[in-house]
Amino acid sequence: MNVIPQANPYLENQKLEEKIVSAVSRVVKSGTYILGEEVHAFEQEFASYLNVSHAIGVGSGTDAIFLSLVACGIGPGHEVILPSHTAVATATAVVMTGATPIFADIEKDFFTLDPSSVELQISSRTKAVIVVHLYGQPAEVEDILQICNRHGLYLIEDCAQAVGARFNDRKVGTIGDAGCFSFYPTKNLGTIGDGGCVVSNNPDLTERLRKLRQYGWASNHADSTIHGYNSRLDEVHAAILRVKLEHLDDFNNWRGLLAKIYSDNFTNSLVSEPKVRPNCYHTFHLYVVRCRDRCLLQQHLSSHGVGYGFHYLTPVHQQTAFKNSITTTELKVTEEISKDILSLPIYPYLPPADVKHVAKVVNDFNDA
Ligand SMILES: *Cc1c(COP(=O)(O)O)cnc(C)c1O
């Protein structure tokens, strides 16, 4: 039986293989492999794509969040508010700074950070809020920005799943103090390995980020002016990402088209489709449905060759390393939806006919 996997980054890499190989070869021949022309050009092209003044390439999405927090002066003794319903990496980045992650609940319609839950978690130690544009869906970032401004908190946007997504007319990542991106292979803008980027309109913050990613070096590369790290975007990845960036809007449109095929074809009342926030552009990194009998749906999909995933199975505050985390309120929506969500296949070059087939398999599901 032919299996349709839940994710398949090889499809886009296969389509663009010639361009990717020639980009890599250009780097090989350049003789410069770290922070050279490719990273510089990618940073400019990415900043211009998002309409933001600065972009700083770093080693991964996790590092993008970690370094942004450090650049904001966040460390031991501070608290950072974030959703528990996210990739564990969001919380990992907070822990890396020595600050304490404080988990808040999500909106039941959109699965993104709930502004009213954020407000309940603010204490005298709170320094920042991380909003996650989960699955490609922009979070209620305007309300959260107002809360941050009222309380003097930094706002960091985790855009790992939402490159190109828009809240009203603004691309996500350009609304808070810093926007953090991941170029992990399955992300909407993915390389062939690890990579990440921070964007910001704040020149002080970006100057610190440029130092932090490279040993705290001043621009003369002679004086380490602050304690830094080693987290750079490689030339090879920057060259590949420049190829991919040219296709990003097409990739996102492809995902949007597949999402529409799902919602146009679903007829099964046991399975509910995702909602899109009004006035927003959703990049459908993931297509996540809900089903009360998820276990039975899984068996049904497997027996019909349909791949699926869980994003996420265990809320971060219930995972082993985070079990002692502080939550002052119940995370009701988070705990409820983790039991019934399931991610269906969606990615560039997945044929529309395959998605119609998946929709039919879902429609044929019954819990009898
Ligand atoms: C992928 C992801 C990250 C981490 O990115 P890496 O590049 O794997 O470090 C962080 N947050 C979210 C929401 C993600 O999906």
Coordinates of C-alpha atoms and ligand atoms in Angstrom, one line a residue:
M1 CA 0.0 0.0 0.0
N2 CA 1.2 3.5 -0.9
V3 CA 1.6 5.6 2.3
I4 CA 1.1 9.4 2.2
P5 CA 3.5 10.6 5.0
Q6 CA 2.4 13.4 7.3
A7 CA 5.5 15.4 6.3
N8 CA 7.9 15.0 3.3
P9 CA 10.6 17.7 2.9
Y10 CA 12.3 15.6 0.2
L11 CA 9.6 16.5 -2.3
E12 CA 10.6 20.2 -2.4
N13 CA 14.3 19.5 -2.2
Q14 CA 13.9 17.0 -5.1
K15 CA 12.1 19.7 -7.2
L16 CA 14.8 22.3 -6.5
E17 CA 17.8 19.9 -6.4
E18 CA 19.7 21.5 -9.3
K19 CA 19.4 25.0 -7.9
I20 CA 20.3 23.7 -4.4
V21 CA 23.4 21.8 -5.6
S22 CA 24.6 24.9 -7.6
A23 CA 24.1 27.1 -4.5
V24 CA 26.2 24.7 -2.4
S25 CA 28.8 24.5 -5.1
R26 CA 29.0 28.3 -5.2
V27 CA 29.8 28.2 -1.4
V28 CA 32.4 25.5 -1.9
K29 CA 34.2 27.6 -4.5
S30 CA 33.9 30.8 -2.5
G31 CA 36.4 29.7 0.1
T32 CA 34.4 31.5 2.8
Y33 CA 32.3 29.2 4.9
I34 CA 31.2 31.3 8.0
L35 CA 29.4 34.6 8.0
G36 CA 30.3 35.5 4.4
E37 CA 28.4 36.9 1.4
E38 CA 25.6 34.3 1.4
V39 CA 24.6 34.9 5.0
H40 CA 24.8 38.7 4.5
A41 CA 22.7 38.4 1.3
F42 CA 20.2 36.1 2.9
E43 CA 19.8 38.4 5.9
Q44 CA 19.0 41.3 3.6
E45 CA 16.6 39.3 1.4
F46 CA 14.8 37.9 4.4
A47 CA 14.5 41.3 6.1
S48 CA 13.1 42.7 2.9
Y49 CA 10.6 39.8 2.5
L50 CA 9.3 40.5 6.0
N51 CA 9.5 44.2 5.8
V52 CA 11.7 44.6 8.9
S53 CA 15.0 46.5 9.3
H54 CA 17.3 43.8 10.6
A55 CA 17.8 40.0 10.3
I56 CA 20.5 38.0 12.1
G57 CA 21.1 34.4 11.0
V58 CA 21.7 32.0 13.9
G59 CA 22.2 28.2 14.4
S60 CA 18.6 27.1 15.0
G61 CA 15.1 28.3 15.9
T62 CA 15.8 27.4 19.6
D63 CA 18.9 29.5 19.6
A64 CA 17.0 32.4 17.9
I65 CA 14.6 32.5 20.9
F66 CA 17.4 31.9 23.5
L67 CA 19.6 34.7 22.0
S68 CA 16.7 37.1 21.8
L69 CA 15.9 36.6 25.4
V70 CA 19.5 37.1 26.4
A71 CA 19.7 40.2 24.2
C72 CA 16.7 41.5 26.3
G73 CA 18.8 41.0 29.4
I74 CA 16.7 38.0 30.6
G75 CA 18.3 35.4 32.9
P76 CA 18.2 33.8 36.3
G77 CA 15.5 35.2 38.7
H78 CA 13.3 36.3 35.8
E79 CA 10.1 34.8 34.5
V80 CA 9.0 34.3 30.9
I81 CA 5.3 33.6 30.0
L82 CA 4.7 31.2 27.1
P83 CA 2.1 28.7 26.0
S84 CA 2.4 25.1 27.2
H85 CA 0.8 24.0 23.9
T86 CA 3.9 24.4 21.7
A87 CA 7.0 22.7 20.5
V88 CA 9.1 21.9 23.6
A89 CA 11.9 24.0 22.0
T90 CA 10.1 27.2 23.0
A91 CA 10.4 26.3 26.7
T92 CA 13.9 24.9 26.2
A93 CA 15.0 28.3 25.0
V94 CA 13.7 29.9 28.2
V95 CA 15.4 27.3 30.4
M96 CA 18.7 27.9 28.5
T97 CA 18.8 31.5 29.8
G98 CA 18.3 30.4 33.5
A99 CA 14.9 32.2 33.6
T100 CA 11.8 30.3 34.7
P101 CA 9.1 29.4 32.1
I102 CA 5.6 30.2 33.3
F103 CA 2.9 28.5 31.2
A104 CA -0.3 30.1 30.1
D105 CA -3.4 28.7 28.4
I106 CA -4.5 28.9 24.8
E107 CA -7.7 30.1 23.0
K108 CA -10.0 27.3 22.3
D109 CA -10.8 28.3 18.7
F110 CA -7.3 28.9 17.5
F111 CA -4.9 27.0 19.9
T112 CA -2.7 30.1 20.3
L113 CA -1.8 32.0 23.5
D114 CA -4.8 33.4 25.3
P115 CA -4.3 37.1 26.2
S116 CA -6.4 36.8 29.4
S117 CA -4.4 33.8 30.6
V118 CA -1.2 35.7 30.0
E119 CA -2.4 38.6 32.2
L120 CA -3.2 36.1 35.0
Q121 CA 0.4 34.9 35.0
I122 CA 2.2 38.2 35.3
S123 CA 4.3 38.7 38.5
S124 CA 6.9 41.2 39.6
R125 CA 9.6 38.8 38.1
T126 CA 8.0 38.7 34.7
K127 CA 10.3 40.1 32.0
A128 CA 8.9 38.8 28.7
V129 CA 6.1 37.0 26.9
I130 CA 6.7 34.5 24.0
V131 CA 3.8 34.3 21.7
V132 CA 3.8 31.3 19.3
H133 CA 2.2 31.5 15.9
L134 CA 1.3 27.8 16.1
Y135 CA 0.7 25.7 13.0
G136 CA 1.1 28.8 10.9
Q137 CA -1.8 30.6 12.5
P138 CA -1.1 34.1 13.8
A139 CA -1.8 34.4 17.5
E140 CA -3.8 37.4 19.0
V141 CA -0.5 39.3 19.0
E142 CA -2.0 42.8 19.1
D143 CA -3.8 42.3 22.4
I144 CA -0.7 40.6 23.8
L145 CA 1.4 43.5 22.7
Q146 CA -0.8 45.9 24.6
I147 CA -0.6 43.8 27.7
C148 CA 3.3 43.8 27.3
N149 CA 3.3 47.5 26.8
R150 CA 1.1 48.1 29.9
H151 CA 3.4 46.0 32.1
G152 CA 6.8 46.9 30.5
L153 CA 7.5 43.4 29.2
Y154 CA 9.4 42.3 26.1
L155 CA 7.4 40.5 23.4
I156 CA 9.2 37.7 21.5
E157 CA 7.4 36.1 18.6
D158 CA 8.1 32.4 17.9
C159 CA 7.5 32.2 14.2
A160 CA 9.1 28.8 13.6
Q161 CA 5.9 27.5 12.0
A162 CA 4.6 30.8 10.5
V163 CA 7.1 32.4 8.1
G164 CA 5.0 34.6 5.8
A165 CA 1.9 34.5 8.0
R166 CA 0.2 37.9 8.4
F167 CA -1.8 39.4 11.3
N168 CA -3.9 42.0 9.5
D169 CA -1.4 43.4 7.1
R170 CA 1.8 42.8 9.0
K171 CA 4.0 39.7 8.7
V172 CA 4.4 37.9 12.0
G173 CA 7.8 38.4 13.6
T174 CA 7.8 42.2 12.9
I175 CA 5.2 43.1 15.6
G176 CA 7.0 42.3 18.9
D177 CA 10.5 43.2 20.0
A178 CA 12.0 40.3 18.1
G179 CA 10.7 37.6 15.7
C180 CA 12.3 34.1 15.8
F181 CA 12.4 31.7 12.9
S182 CA 13.6 28.1 12.4
F183 CA 14.8 26.6 9.1
Y184 CA 14.5 23.0 10.3
P185 CA 13.9 20.9 7.1
T186 CA 10.1 20.4 7.5
K187 CA 9.4 24.1 8.3
N188 CA 7.7 26.2 5.6
L189 CA 11.2 27.7 4.9
G190 CA 13.5 24.8 5.5
T191 CA 17.2 24.0 4.8
I192 CA 19.0 20.7 4.7
G193 CA 20.0 20.8 8.3
D194 CA 19.6 23.3 11.2
G195 CA 19.3 27.0 10.9
G196 CA 17.5 30.0 12.4
C197 CA 17.1 33.7 12.3
V198 CA 16.0 36.6 14.5
V199 CA 14.4 39.7 13.0
S200 CA 13.9 43.1 14.7
N201 CA 13.4 46.8 14.1
N202 CA 15.4 47.6 17.3
P203 CA 19.0 48.5 16.4
D204 CA 20.3 48.1 20.0
L205 CA 18.8 44.6 20.3
T206 CA 20.2 43.6 16.9
E207 CA 23.6 44.9 17.7
R208 CA 23.7 42.7 20.8
L209 CA 22.4 39.7 18.8
R210 CA 25.2 40.1 16.3
K211 CA 27.7 40.0 19.2
L212 CA 26.0 37.2 21.1
R213 CA 26.0 34.8 18.1
Q214 CA 29.8 35.1 17.8
Y215 CA 31.7 35.0 21.2
G216 CA 30.5 38.5 22.1
W217 CA 32.9 39.9 19.5
A218 CA 32.9 43.6 18.5
S219 CA 33.0 44.2 14.8
N220 CA 36.8 44.3 14.8
H221 CA 36.8 40.6 15.9
A222 CA 39.4 41.4 18.4
D223 CA 37.6 42.3 21.6
S224 CA 35.0 40.1 23.2
T225 CA 32.8 42.9 24.7
I226 CA 30.1 40.8 26.2
H227 CA 29.9 37.0 27.1
G228 CA 28.6 35.4 23.9
Y229 CA 28.0 32.0 22.3
N230 CA 28.7 30.3 19.0
S231 CA 25.4 30.1 17.1
R232 CA 25.8 31.2 13.4
L233 CA 23.8 30.4 10.3
D234 CA 26.2 28.6 8.0
E235 CA 27.1 29.9 4.5
V236 CA 25.8 26.6 3.0
H237 CA 22.4 26.9 4.6
A238 CA 22.1 30.6 3.8
A239 CA 22.8 29.8 0.1
I240 CA 20.2 27.1 0.1
L241 CA 17.7 29.3 1.9
R242 CA 18.2 32.0 -0.7
V243 CA 16.9 29.5 -3.3
K244 CA 14.0 28.4 -1.1
L245 CA 13.0 32.0 -0.2
E246 CA 12.2 32.7 -3.9
H247 CA 9.7 29.9 -3.7
L248 CA 8.3 30.6 -0.2
D249 CA 5.1 32.3 -1.3
D250 CA 4.4 29.5 -3.8
F251 CA 5.0 26.9 -1.1
N252 CA 2.7 28.7 1.3
N253 CA 0.0 29.1 -1.4
W254 CA 0.3 25.3 -2.1
R255 CA -0.3 24.6 1.6
G256 CA -3.2 27.0 1.6
L257 CA -4.7 25.3 -1.4
L258 CA -4.4 21.8 0.2
A259 CA -6.1 23.2 3.4
K260 CA -9.0 24.4 1.3
I261 CA -9.3 21.1 -0.4
Y262 CA -9.5 19.4 3.1
S263 CA -12.2 21.9 4.3
D264 CA -14.2 21.8 1.0
N265 CA -14.3 18.0 1.1
F266 CA -14.8 17.1 4.8
T267 CA -18.3 15.8 5.5
N268 CA -17.6 13.8 8.7
S269 CA -19.1 15.4 11.8
L270 CA -16.8 13.3 14.0
V271 CA -13.8 15.2 12.7
S272 CA -13.6 19.0 13.1
E273 CA -11.4 21.1 10.8
P274 CA -9.2 24.0 12.0
K275 CA -10.5 27.5 12.2
V276 CA -8.6 30.5 10.7
R277 CA -8.5 33.7 12.6
P278 CA -10.3 36.6 10.8
N279 CA -8.1 39.1 8.9
C280 CA -5.1 36.8 9.1
Y281 CA -3.1 34.8 6.6
H282 CA -2.5 31.2 7.9
T283 CA 0.6 29.5 6.4
F284 CA -0.6 25.9 7.3
H285 CA 2.6 24.5 8.5
L286 CA 0.4 21.9 10.0
Y287 CA -3.2 20.9 9.3
V288 CA -4.6 19.9 12.7
V289 CA -8.0 18.3 13.1
R290 CA -9.8 17.3 16.3
C291 CA -11.5 13.9 16.9
R292 CA -12.9 12.6 20.1
D293 CA -12.1 9.0 19.2
R294 CA -8.6 9.8 18.1
C295 CA -7.4 6.4 18.8
L296 CA -9.9 4.8 16.4
L297 CA -9.2 7.5 13.8
Q298 CA -5.5 6.6 14.0
Q299 CA -6.2 3.0 13.3
H300 CA -8.4 3.8 10.4
L301 CA -5.8 6.2 8.8
S302 CA -3.0 3.6 9.3
S303 CA -5.0 0.9 7.7
H304 CA -5.7 3.2 4.7
G305 CA -2.1 4.3 4.2
V306 CA -2.5 7.8 5.6
G307 CA 0.3 9.2 7.7
Y308 CA -0.5 11.5 10.7
G309 CA 1.3 13.2 13.6
F310 CA 0.6 14.8 17.0
H311 CA 1.4 18.4 17.6
Y312 CA 1.6 17.9 20.5
L313 CA 0.8 14.8 22.4
T314 CA 1.9 16.0 25.8
P315 CA 1.7 19.6 26.9
V316 CA 5.1 21.0 27.9
H317 CA 4.1 21.5 31.6
Q318 CA 3.3 17.8 31.8
Q319 CA 6.6 16.5 30.2
T320 CA 9.1 14.9 32.6
A321 CA 11.7 17.8 32.6
F322 CA 9.0 20.4 33.2
K323 CA 6.8 18.6 35.7
N324 CA 7.8 20.9 38.5
S325 CA 7.0 24.1 36.6
I326 CA 4.9 26.7 38.1
T327 CA 1.4 27.3 36.8
T328 CA -0.9 29.4 38.9
T329 CA -4.0 28.7 36.8
E330 CA -5.3 25.5 35.2
L331 CA -4.4 25.0 31.6
K332 CA -7.8 23.6 30.7
V333 CA -7.9 24.2 27.0
T334 CA -4.3 23.0 26.6
E335 CA -5.0 19.7 28.5
E336 CA -8.3 19.1 26.7
I337 CA -7.1 19.5 23.1
S338 CA -3.9 17.5 23.6
K339 CA -6.2 14.5 23.9
D340 CA -8.0 14.9 20.5
I341 CA -5.7 16.7 18.0
L342 CA -4.2 15.0 15.0
S343 CA -2.1 16.4 12.1
L344 CA -2.9 15.3 8.6
P345 CA -0.4 15.5 5.6
I346 CA 0.2 19.0 4.2
Y347 CA 3.3 20.2 2.3
P348 CA 4.4 21.7 -1.0
Y349 CA 4.1 19.3 -4.0
L350 CA 1.8 16.9 -2.1
P351 CA -0.6 16.3 -5.0
P352 CA -4.1 17.7 -4.5
A353 CA -5.5 14.3 -5.6
D354 CA -3.7 12.8 -2.6
V355 CA -5.4 15.3 -0.2
K356 CA -8.8 14.5 -1.8
H357 CA -8.0 10.8 -1.1
V358 CA -7.1 11.6 2.5
A359 CA -10.3 13.6 2.9
K360 CA -12.3 10.6 1.6
V361 CA -10.6 8.3 4.0
V362 CA -11.4 10.7 6.8
N363 CA -15.0 10.9 5.6
D364 CA -15.3 7.1 5.6
F365 CA -14.3 7.0 9.3
N366 CA -17.0 6.1 11.8
D367 CA -16.6 5.3 15.4
A368 CA -19.0 2.3 15.4
Ligands
LIG1 C1 10.7 24.0 15.3 C2 10.2 24.9 16.3 C3 11.2 25.5 17.2 C4 12.6 25.1 17.3 O1 13.3 25.3 16.1 P1 14.7 24.4 15.9 O2 15.2 25.1 14.6 O3 14.4 23.0 15.8 O4 15.6 24.7 17.1 C5 10.7 26.4 18.1 N1 9.4 26.7 18.2 C6 8.5 26.1 17.4 C7 7.0 26.5 17.6 C8 8.9 25.1 16.5 O5 7.9 24.6 15.7

